[in-house]
mmCIF file of C-alpha atoms in Angstrom:
data_model
loop_
_atom_site.group_PDB
_atom_site.id
_atom_site.type_symbol
_atom_site.label_atom_id
_atom_site.label_comp_id
_atom_site.label_asym_id
_atom_site.label_seq_id
_atom_site.Cartn_x
_atom_site.Cartn_y
_atom_site.Cartn_z
ATOM 1 C CA MET A 1 13.065 18.913 -30.425
ATOM 2 C CA VAL A 2 13.828 15.398 -31.668
ATOM 3 C CA ALA A 3 11.174 12.805 -30.762
ATOM 4 C CA GLN A 4 12.461 9.975 -28.585
ATOM 5 C CA PHE A 5 11.141 6.459 -29.177
ATOM 6 C CA THR A 6 11.722 3.390 -27.054
ATOM 7 C CA ALA A 7 12.476 0.062 -28.737
ATOM 8 C CA SER A 8 9.022 -1.101 -27.732
ATOM 9 C CA THR A 9 7.383 1.889 -29.402
ATOM 10 C CA LEU A 10 9.343 1.365 -32.593
ATOM 11 C CA LEU A 11 8.362 -2.292 -32.713
ATOM 12 C CA SER A 12 4.739 -1.347 -32.147
ATOM 13 C CA ILE A 13 4.905 1.062 -35.095
ATOM 14 C CA ALA A 14 6.569 -1.571 -37.290
ATOM 15 C CA SER A 15 3.956 -4.155 -36.339
ATOM 16 C CA ARG A 16 0.849 -1.951 -36.640
ATOM 17 C CA ASN A 17 -0.379 -3.610 -39.815
ATOM 18 C CA ILE A 18 0.290 -7.059 -38.422
ATOM 19 C CA GLY A 19 -2.275 -6.642 -35.682
ATOM 20 C CA VAL A 20 -0.164 -7.632 -32.684
ATOM 21 C CA ARG A 21 -1.014 -4.710 -30.422
ATOM 22 C CA SER A 22 -4.789 -4.661 -30.656
ATOM 23 C CA LEU A 23 -5.628 -8.295 -29.893
ATOM 24 C CA SER A 24 -8.750 -8.961 -27.885
ATOM 25 C CA THR A 25 -8.054 -10.783 -24.633
ATOM 26 C CA SER A 26 -10.441 -13.501 -25.873
ATOM 27 C CA PHE A 27 -7.820 -14.457 -28.496
ATOM 28 C CA GLN A 28 -4.772 -14.943 -26.339
ATOM 29 C CA ARG A 29 -3.883 -18.608 -26.938
ATOM 30 C CA CYS A 30 -0.092 -18.632 -26.873
ATOM 31 C CA SER A 31 1.830 -20.692 -29.381
ATOM 32 C CA LYS A 32 5.284 -21.984 -30.123
ATOM 33 C CA VAL A 33 6.548 -20.710 -33.466
ATOM 34 C CA ALA A 34 9.677 -21.855 -35.249
ATOM 35 C CA VAL A 35 11.558 -19.865 -37.900
ATOM 36 C CA LEU A 36 13.743 -22.116 -40.049
ATOM 37 C CA GLY A 37 16.379 -19.931 -41.674
ATOM 38 C CA ALA A 38 16.310 -17.412 -38.847
ATOM 39 C CA SER A 39 19.788 -15.989 -39.425
ATOM 40 C CA GLY A 40 19.124 -14.917 -43.011
ATOM 41 C CA GLY A 41 18.013 -11.690 -44.642
ATOM 42 C CA ILE A 42 14.324 -12.551 -44.215
ATOM 43 C CA GLY A 43 14.689 -14.650 -41.091
ATOM 44 C CA GLN A 44 16.155 -11.945 -38.841
ATOM 45 C CA PRO A 45 13.563 -9.194 -39.411
ATOM 46 C CA LEU A 46 10.803 -11.817 -39.435
ATOM 47 C CA SER A 47 11.980 -13.102 -36.069
ATOM 48 C CA LEU A 48 12.089 -9.540 -34.750
ATOM 49 C CA LEU A 49 8.456 -8.970 -35.692
ATOM 50 C CA LEU A 50 7.368 -12.324 -34.241
ATOM 51 C CA LYS A 51 9.190 -11.568 -30.974
ATOM 52 C CA ASN A 52 6.784 -8.666 -30.588
ATOM 53 C CA ASN A 53 3.679 -10.732 -31.293
ATOM 54 C CA ALA A 54 1.538 -11.175 -28.206
ATOM 55 C CA LEU A 55 0.314 -14.563 -29.439
ATOM 56 C CA VAL A 56 3.806 -16.068 -29.472
ATOM 57 C CA SER A 57 4.908 -17.590 -26.176
ATOM 58 C CA GLN A 58 7.988 -19.418 -27.500
ATOM 59 C CA LEU A 59 10.038 -18.385 -30.517
ATOM 60 C CA SER A 60 12.319 -21.128 -31.778
ATOM 61 C CA LEU A 61 15.029 -19.925 -34.175
ATOM 62 C CA TYR A 62 16.919 -22.382 -36.349
ATOM 63 C CA ASP A 63 19.633 -22.031 -38.973
ATOM 64 C CA ILE A 64 22.897 -23.690 -39.899
ATOM 65 C CA ALA A 65 24.903 -20.987 -38.078
ATOM 66 C CA HIS A 66 24.732 -17.752 -36.056
ATOM 67 C CA THR A 67 21.268 -18.470 -34.627
ATOM 68 C CA VAL A 68 22.362 -18.441 -30.997
ATOM 69 C CA GLY A 69 23.566 -14.856 -31.439
ATOM 70 C CA VAL A 70 20.350 -13.763 -33.130
ATOM 71 C CA ALA A 71 18.341 -15.357 -30.319
ATOM 72 C CA ALA A 72 20.487 -13.671 -27.627
ATOM 73 C CA ASP A 73 19.980 -10.297 -29.340
ATOM 74 C CA LEU A 74 16.208 -10.730 -29.571
ATOM 75 C CA SER A 75 15.940 -12.039 -26.006
ATOM 76 C CA HIS A 76 16.929 -8.593 -24.738
ATOM 77 C CA ILE A 77 13.617 -7.136 -26.057
ATOM 78 C CA ASN A 78 11.040 -6.710 -23.328
ATOM 79 C CA SER A 79 8.206 -8.656 -24.916
ATOM 80 C CA LYS A 80 6.632 -11.905 -23.779
ATOM 81 C CA ALA A 81 7.994 -14.484 -26.217
ATOM 82 C CA VAL A 82 10.837 -16.636 -24.884
ATOM 83 C CA VAL A 83 13.497 -16.980 -27.575
ATOM 84 C CA ASN A 84 15.793 -19.942 -28.126
ATOM 85 C CA GLY A 85 18.389 -20.358 -30.849
ATOM 86 C CA TYR A 86 19.429 -23.644 -32.447
ATOM 87 C CA ALA A 87 22.216 -24.229 -34.976
ATOM 88 C CA GLY A 88 23.088 -27.260 -37.034
ATOM 89 C CA ALA A 89 21.245 -30.427 -38.026
ATOM 90 C CA ASP A 90 21.740 -32.072 -34.637
ATOM 91 C CA GLN A 91 19.610 -29.367 -32.959
ATOM 92 C CA LEU A 92 16.776 -29.289 -35.499
ATOM 93 C CA LYS A 93 14.673 -31.838 -33.599
ATOM 94 C CA GLN A 94 14.781 -29.747 -30.442
ATOM 95 C CA ALA A 95 13.933 -26.581 -32.389
ATOM 96 C CA LEU A 96 10.796 -28.167 -33.850
ATOM 97 C CA SER A 97 9.488 -30.155 -30.884
ATOM 98 C CA GLY A 98 6.001 -28.983 -29.854
ATOM 99 C CA CYS A 99 5.708 -26.263 -32.516
ATOM 100 C CA ASP A 100 2.263 -25.006 -33.532
ATOM 101 C CA VAL A 101 3.489 -22.991 -36.522
ATOM 102 C CA VAL A 102 6.670 -23.432 -38.564
ATOM 103 C CA VAL A 103 7.643 -20.707 -41.015
ATOM 104 C CA ILE A 104 10.353 -21.508 -43.553
ATOM 105 C CA PRO A 105 12.296 -18.642 -45.163
ATOM 106 C CA ALA A 106 15.467 -20.785 -45.489
ATOM 107 C CA GLY A 107 17.387 -20.847 -48.730
ATOM 108 C CA VAL A 108 19.421 -18.679 -51.070
ATOM 109 C CA PRO A 109 18.084 -15.257 -52.158
ATOM 110 C CA ARG A 110 17.539 -14.199 -55.744
ATOM 111 C CA LYS A 111 20.340 -12.184 -57.368
ATOM 112 C CA PRO A 112 20.263 -9.955 -60.459
ATOM 113 C CA GLY A 113 19.568 -11.965 -63.598
ATOM 114 C CA MET A 114 18.292 -14.995 -61.646
ATOM 115 C CA THR A 115 14.821 -16.387 -62.141
ATOM 116 C CA ARG A 116 12.961 -18.271 -59.449
ATOM 117 C CA ASP A 117 13.745 -21.435 -61.391
ATOM 118 C CA ASP A 118 17.429 -20.706 -60.858
ATOM 119 C CA LEU A 119 16.829 -21.049 -57.136
ATOM 120 C CA PHE A 120 15.241 -24.438 -57.491
ATOM 121 C CA ASN A 121 18.210 -26.774 -57.245
ATOM 122 C CA THR A 122 19.470 -25.292 -53.980
ATOM 123 C CA ASN A 123 16.226 -24.406 -52.254
ATOM 124 C CA ALA A 124 14.363 -27.561 -53.219
ATOM 125 C CA SER A 125 16.664 -29.784 -51.171
ATOM 126 C CA ILE A 126 16.627 -27.369 -48.241
ATOM 127 C CA VAL A 127 12.833 -27.333 -48.081
ATOM 128 C CA ARG A 128 12.638 -31.123 -48.544
ATOM 129 C CA ASP A 129 14.966 -31.776 -45.586
ATOM 130 C CA LEU A 130 13.364 -29.198 -43.283
ATOM 131 C CA VAL A 131 9.836 -30.436 -43.981
ATOM 132 C CA ASP A 132 11.011 -34.014 -43.416
ATOM 133 C CA ALA A 133 12.146 -32.925 -39.954
ATOM 134 C CA CYS A 134 8.781 -31.228 -39.368
ATOM 135 C CA ALA A 135 6.985 -34.459 -40.263
ATOM 136 C CA GLU A 136 9.039 -36.283 -37.653
ATOM 137 C CA ASN A 137 8.861 -33.732 -34.829
ATOM 138 C CA CYS A 138 5.730 -31.556 -35.230
ATOM 139 C CA PRO A 139 3.440 -33.311 -37.747
ATOM 140 C CA LYS A 140 0.385 -31.263 -36.753
ATOM 141 C CA ALA A 141 2.076 -27.870 -37.109
ATOM 142 C CA MET A 142 0.918 -25.293 -39.637
ATOM 143 C CA LEU A 143 3.645 -24.947 -42.274
ATOM 144 C CA ALA A 144 4.138 -21.516 -43.841
ATOM 145 C CA ILE A 145 6.608 -21.803 -46.701
ATOM 146 C CA ILE A 146 8.383 -18.667 -47.923
ATOM 147 C CA SER A 147 11.385 -20.278 -49.658
ATOM 148 C CA ASN A 148 11.259 -19.677 -53.407
ATOM 149 C CA PRO A 149 10.190 -20.866 -55.860
ATOM 150 C CA VAL A 150 6.961 -21.217 -53.840
ATOM 151 C CA ASN A 151 5.123 -22.670 -56.843
ATOM 152 C CA SER A 152 7.465 -25.670 -56.550
ATOM 153 C CA THR A 153 8.468 -25.750 -52.867
ATOM 154 C CA VAL A 154 4.877 -26.116 -51.610
ATOM 155 C CA PRO A 155 4.339 -29.248 -53.731
ATOM 156 C CA ILE A 156 7.723 -30.499 -52.479
ATOM 157 C CA ALA A 157 6.539 -30.070 -48.880
ATOM 158 C CA SER A 158 3.279 -31.855 -49.608
ATOM 159 C CA GLU A 159 5.017 -34.833 -51.232
ATOM 160 C CA VAL A 160 7.438 -35.180 -48.315
ATOM 161 C CA LEU A 161 4.555 -35.150 -45.825
ATOM 162 C CA LYS A 162 2.703 -37.739 -47.923
ATOM 163 C CA LYS A 163 5.718 -40.040 -47.819
ATOM 164 C CA LYS A 164 5.780 -39.716 -44.046
ATOM 165 C CA GLY A 165 2.044 -40.410 -43.784
ATOM 166 C CA VAL A 166 1.224 -37.129 -42.040
ATOM 167 C CA TYR A 167 -0.007 -34.954 -44.919
ATOM 168 C CA ASP A 168 -2.897 -32.590 -44.195
ATOM 169 C CA PRO A 169 -3.467 -30.195 -47.127
ATOM 170 C CA LYS A 170 -5.271 -27.774 -44.825
ATOM 171 C CA ARG A 171 -2.037 -27.138 -42.895
ATOM 172 C CA VAL A 172 0.447 -26.464 -45.717
ATOM 173 C CA PHE A 173 0.664 -22.898 -47.051
ATOM 174 C CA GLY A 174 2.767 -21.099 -49.590
ATOM 175 C CA VAL A 175 3.108 -17.551 -48.303
ATOM 176 C CA THR A 176 2.022 -15.207 -51.098
ATOM 177 C CA THR A 177 1.146 -12.371 -48.700
ATOM 178 C CA LEU A 178 3.924 -10.197 -50.120
ATOM 179 C CA ASP A 179 2.010 -9.971 -53.407
ATOM 180 C CA VAL A 180 -1.045 -8.749 -51.460
ATOM 181 C CA VAL A 181 1.017 -6.273 -49.436
ATOM 182 C CA ARG A 182 2.598 -4.891 -52.614
ATOM 183 C CA ALA A 183 -0.741 -4.649 -54.421
ATOM 184 C CA ASN A 184 -2.230 -2.803 -51.449
ATOM 185 C CA ALA A 185 0.707 -0.399 -51.335
ATOM 186 C CA PHE A 186 0.701 0.305 -55.068
ATOM 187 C CA VAL A 187 -3.069 0.805 -55.316
ATOM 188 C CA ALA A 188 -3.043 3.083 -52.267
ATOM 189 C CA GLU A 189 -0.223 5.105 -53.851
ATOM 190 C CA ALA A 190 -2.041 5.374 -57.186
ATOM 191 C CA LYS A 191 -5.376 6.411 -55.644
ATOM 192 C CA LYS A 192 -3.975 8.390 -52.711
ATOM 193 C CA LEU A 193 -5.648 6.134 -50.153
ATOM 194 C CA ASP A 194 -4.594 5.057 -46.662
ATOM 195 C CA PRO A 195 -2.758 1.774 -47.388
ATOM 196 C CA ASN A 196 -4.069 0.349 -44.123
ATOM 197 C CA THR A 197 -7.582 0.449 -45.548
ATOM 198 C CA VAL A 198 -6.842 -1.153 -48.942
ATOM 199 C CA ASN A 199 -7.206 -4.858 -49.665
ATOM 200 C CA VAL A 200 -6.432 -6.402 -53.051
ATOM 201 C CA PRO A 201 -6.914 -10.177 -53.333
ATOM 202 C CA VAL A 202 -4.056 -11.769 -55.283
ATOM 203 C CA ILE A 203 -4.596 -15.219 -56.760
ATOM 204 C CA GLY A 204 -2.643 -17.776 -58.785
ATOM 205 C CA GLY A 205 0.946 -18.421 -57.751
ATOM 206 C CA HIS A 206 4.010 -16.526 -56.571
ATOM 207 C CA ALA A 207 6.112 -15.884 -59.682
ATOM 208 C CA GLY A 208 5.765 -13.649 -62.729
ATOM 209 C CA ILE A 209 2.564 -14.100 -64.719
ATOM 210 C CA THR A 210 1.178 -16.525 -62.118
ATOM 211 C CA ILE A 211 0.722 -13.530 -59.765
ATOM 212 C CA ILE A 212 -2.746 -12.192 -60.545
ATOM 213 C CA PRO A 213 -3.997 -9.161 -58.532
ATOM 214 C CA LEU A 214 -7.764 -8.920 -58.616
ATOM 215 C CA LEU A 215 -7.995 -5.167 -58.988
ATOM 216 C CA SER A 216 -11.706 -5.505 -59.812
ATOM 217 C CA GLN A 217 -12.285 -6.904 -56.275
ATOM 218 C CA THR A 218 -10.280 -4.235 -54.431
ATOM 219 C CA THR A 219 -11.799 -2.778 -51.292
ATOM 220 C CA PRO A 220 -12.560 0.056 -51.120
ATOM 221 C CA SER A 221 -13.733 -0.133 -54.730
ATOM 222 C CA VAL A 222 -11.439 1.692 -57.187
ATOM 223 C CA LYS A 223 -11.563 2.350 -60.911
ATOM 224 C CA PHE A 224 -8.673 2.048 -63.341
ATOM 225 C CA THR A 225 -8.457 2.352 -67.108
ATOM 226 C CA ASN A 226 -7.481 -0.779 -69.071
ATOM 227 C CA GLU A 227 -4.022 0.708 -69.575
ATOM 228 C CA GLU A 228 -3.667 1.409 -65.863
ATOM 229 C CA ILE A 229 -4.776 -2.135 -64.985
ATOM 230 C CA ASP A 230 -2.202 -3.654 -67.286
ATOM 231 C CA LYS A 231 0.610 -1.411 -66.027
ATOM 232 C CA LEU A 232 -0.235 -1.949 -62.357
ATOM 233 C CA THR A 233 -0.629 -5.712 -62.782
ATOM 234 C CA LYS A 234 2.793 -5.973 -64.450
ATOM 235 C CA ARG A 235 4.377 -3.870 -61.708
ATOM 236 C CA ILE A 236 2.963 -6.173 -59.027
ATOM 237 C CA GLN A 237 4.162 -9.238 -60.964
ATOM 238 C CA ASP A 238 7.654 -7.801 -61.423
ATOM 239 C CA ALA A 239 7.989 -6.177 -57.995
ATOM 240 C CA GLY A 240 10.526 -8.722 -56.774
ATOM 241 C CA THR A 241 12.788 -7.945 -59.708
ATOM 242 C CA GLU A 242 12.297 -4.219 -59.015
ATOM 243 C CA VAL A 243 13.815 -4.728 -55.555
ATOM 244 C CA VAL A 244 16.633 -7.009 -56.770
ATOM 245 C CA LYS A 245 17.672 -4.358 -59.318
ATOM 246 C CA ALA A 246 17.386 -1.521 -56.805
ATOM 247 C CA LYS A 247 19.669 -3.362 -54.375
ATOM 248 C CA ALA A 248 22.217 -3.771 -57.195
ATOM 249 C CA GLY A 249 23.296 -7.241 -56.293
ATOM 250 C CA ALA A 250 23.151 -6.731 -52.529
ATOM 251 C CA GLY A 251 20.038 -8.822 -51.993
ATOM 252 C CA SER A 252 16.367 -9.363 -52.735
ATOM 253 C CA ALA A 253 13.109 -8.387 -51.026
ATOM 254 C CA THR A 254 13.911 -9.242 -47.417
ATOM 255 C CA LEU A 255 12.265 -6.543 -45.260
ATOM 256 C CA SER A 256 8.941 -6.459 -47.116
ATOM 257 C CA MET A 257 8.914 -10.282 -47.195
ATOM 258 C CA ALA A 258 9.578 -10.415 -43.455
ATOM 259 C CA PHE A 259 6.666 -8.003 -42.897
ATOM 260 C CA ALA A 260 4.381 -10.074 -45.116
ATOM 261 C CA GLY A 261 5.472 -13.332 -43.481
ATOM 262 C CA ALA A 262 4.826 -11.941 -39.998
ATOM 263 C CA ARG A 263 1.379 -10.809 -41.124
ATOM 264 C CA PHE A 264 0.536 -14.299 -42.403
ATOM 265 C CA VAL A 265 1.847 -16.013 -39.264
ATOM 266 C CA ASN A 266 -0.140 -13.600 -37.131
ATOM 267 C CA SER A 267 -3.287 -14.571 -39.066
ATOM 268 C CA LEU A 268 -2.564 -18.252 -38.460
ATOM 269 C CA LEU A 269 -2.117 -17.571 -34.756
ATOM 270 C CA LEU A 270 -5.345 -15.596 -34.566
ATOM 271 C CA ALA A 271 -7.169 -18.479 -36.258
ATOM 272 C CA LEU A 272 -5.582 -20.993 -33.882
ATOM 273 C CA SER A 273 -6.751 -18.813 -31.017
ATOM 274 C CA GLY A 274 -10.350 -19.084 -32.156
ATOM 275 C CA LYS A 275 -10.876 -15.727 -33.863
ATOM 276 C CA PRO A 276 -13.524 -16.165 -36.564
ATOM 277 C CA ASN A 277 -13.344 -15.032 -40.196
ATOM 278 C CA VAL A 278 -9.570 -14.618 -40.416
ATOM 279 C CA THR A 279 -8.916 -14.286 -44.140
ATOM 280 C CA GLU A 280 -5.645 -14.415 -46.083
ATOM 281 C CA CYS A 281 -4.569 -15.390 -49.575
ATOM 282 C CA ALA A 282 -2.167 -18.351 -49.758
ATOM 283 C CA PHE A 283 -0.905 -20.981 -52.234
ATOM 284 C CA ILE A 284 -2.456 -24.301 -51.248
ATOM 285 C CA LYS A 285 -3.654 -27.650 -52.605
ATOM 286 C CA SER A 286 -6.752 -26.632 -54.522
ATOM 287 C CA ASP A 287 -9.490 -27.742 -56.904
ATOM 288 C CA VAL A 288 -10.623 -24.226 -57.777
ATOM 289 C CA THR A 289 -8.899 -24.375 -61.181
ATOM 290 C CA GLU A 290 -7.328 -27.143 -63.269
ATOM 291 C CA SER A 291 -4.042 -26.419 -61.455
ATOM 292 C CA SER A 292 -3.645 -28.718 -58.448
ATOM 293 C CA TYR A 293 -2.288 -25.839 -56.338
ATOM 294 C CA PHE A 294 -3.571 -22.305 -56.494
ATOM 295 C CA SER A 295 -3.603 -19.190 -54.349
ATOM 296 C CA THR A 296 -7.004 -17.755 -53.426
ATOM 297 C CA PRO A 297 -8.507 -15.968 -50.413
ATOM 298 C CA LEU A 298 -8.952 -18.445 -47.566
ATOM 299 C CA VAL A 299 -10.823 -18.416 -44.248
ATOM 300 C CA LEU A 300 -8.402 -19.790 -41.653
ATOM 301 C CA GLY A 301 -9.458 -21.779 -38.606
ATOM 302 C CA LYS A 302 -8.064 -23.884 -35.776
ATOM 303 C CA ASN A 303 -7.272 -26.722 -38.180
ATOM 304 C CA GLY A 304 -5.844 -24.590 -40.966
ATOM 305 C CA VAL A 305 -7.906 -23.884 -44.069
ATOM 306 C CA GLU A 306 -11.525 -23.645 -43.000
ATOM 307 C CA LYS A 307 -12.962 -22.447 -46.307
ATOM 308 C CA ASN A 308 -11.580 -21.693 -49.762
ATOM 309 C CA LEU A 309 -13.326 -18.522 -50.977
ATOM 310 C CA GLY A 310 -12.375 -19.205 -54.576
ATOM 311 C CA LEU A 311 -11.931 -16.761 -57.407
ATOM 312 C CA GLY A 312 -14.993 -14.571 -57.024
ATOM 313 C CA LYS A 313 -16.238 -12.665 -60.063
ATOM 314 C CA LEU A 314 -13.317 -12.038 -62.393
ATOM 315 C CA SER A 315 -13.032 -9.301 -65.003
ATOM 316 C CA ASP A 316 -12.253 -10.372 -68.568
ATOM 317 C CA TYR A 317 -8.638 -9.222 -68.066
ATOM 318 C CA GLU A 318 -8.304 -11.306 -64.893
ATOM 319 C CA GLN A 319 -9.896 -14.412 -66.458
ATOM 320 C CA LYS A 320 -7.468 -14.210 -69.357
ATOM 321 C CA ALA A 321 -4.601 -13.893 -66.864
ATOM 322 C CA VAL A 322 -5.766 -17.042 -65.042
ATOM 323 C CA ASN A 323 -5.963 -18.979 -68.311
ATOM 324 C CA ALA A 324 -2.525 -17.731 -69.367
ATOM 325 C CA CYS A 325 -0.788 -18.746 -66.110
ATOM 326 C CA LEU A 326 -2.063 -22.317 -65.799
ATOM 327 C CA SER A 327 0.512 -23.998 -67.996
ATOM 328 C CA GLU A 328 3.456 -22.371 -66.220
ATOM 329 C CA LEU A 329 1.917 -23.086 -62.825
ATOM 330 C CA LYS A 330 1.309 -26.751 -63.620
ATOM 331 C CA ASN A 331 4.882 -27.162 -64.870
ATOM 332 C CA SER A 332 6.301 -25.645 -61.646
ATOM 333 C CA ILE A 333 4.095 -27.909 -59.537
ATOM 334 C CA LYS A 334 5.127 -30.984 -61.497
ATOM 335 C CA LYS A 335 8.790 -30.019 -61.121
ATOM 336 C CA GLY A 336 8.411 -29.968 -57.330
ATOM 337 C CA GLU A 337 6.543 -33.259 -57.174
ATOM 338 C CA GLN A 338 9.046 -35.000 -59.434
ATOM 339 C CA PHE A 339 11.944 -33.724 -57.321
ATOM 340 C CA VAL A 340 10.595 -35.632 -54.314
ATOM 341 C CA GLY A 341 9.668 -38.612 -56.477
ATOM 342 C CA LYS A 342 13.319 -39.032 -57.453
#
């Protein structure tokens, strides 16, 4: 007999790791969330997952085209969030008005042979313009930036907000959750563990050697040989390219990124609702290293970053990786800041 699943059941399964079905009634503050780039390869599945989040009361979908259709499709799902679609620059103000969280996956995807730097010229201007609109219409919103290259687009967002006089470094996040999700999946696979129970902090940035999984701080504790550590670290760093190659020119990591983005947004919403000790890694303005932005585990609160948990105790391998990534990271940050300066 073939098992029959309702759409609601399938969404519940898909969202299990995102924590949307087991929320305590004491954390039920409802929020307006905007997805900018909602018609794209990341935006559509991300919007689907957020439609099923009990903490979302209004889901505002924006893109340059096709958003009204995406919103109509999602509005037929029997979950609480009210969905509205907005298309074109003249509707961006309405899409952002009153938002508590804005997540930005807008931009072009990576294709075979492209580096994240290749994305810069197109995506930099997109992020600049969208964040400028956020500064005008929802200056207190939490900004979750997915658009690559994150190591440059987060500094771009910060510089735009500074120019507008509304910059709060505690509210601007580069979403690096996909690196954590991948690390958790790969470690669980290697050690035959339940991936729901594995947590690997990932620090640094969100490109190549700047992605540093802290395998020594994995919970539950696991042991790897030096060779295994090096191989696993490189796989996590190159996982995006692994997907691009596997899709043979048809796209990049969209579904896993949507899952990771929904997880991060859910954590922001839980923190906004007053849940204590909500922890996620993210790329933020930081003084933990000599790099002015750096991803580390963070405690999230009602006002954004409540506490930066820092690096913790690093292994020799991890400390060398941090030292090796700083130059590249600083160059990417400078590139973003100079883009806005021009």
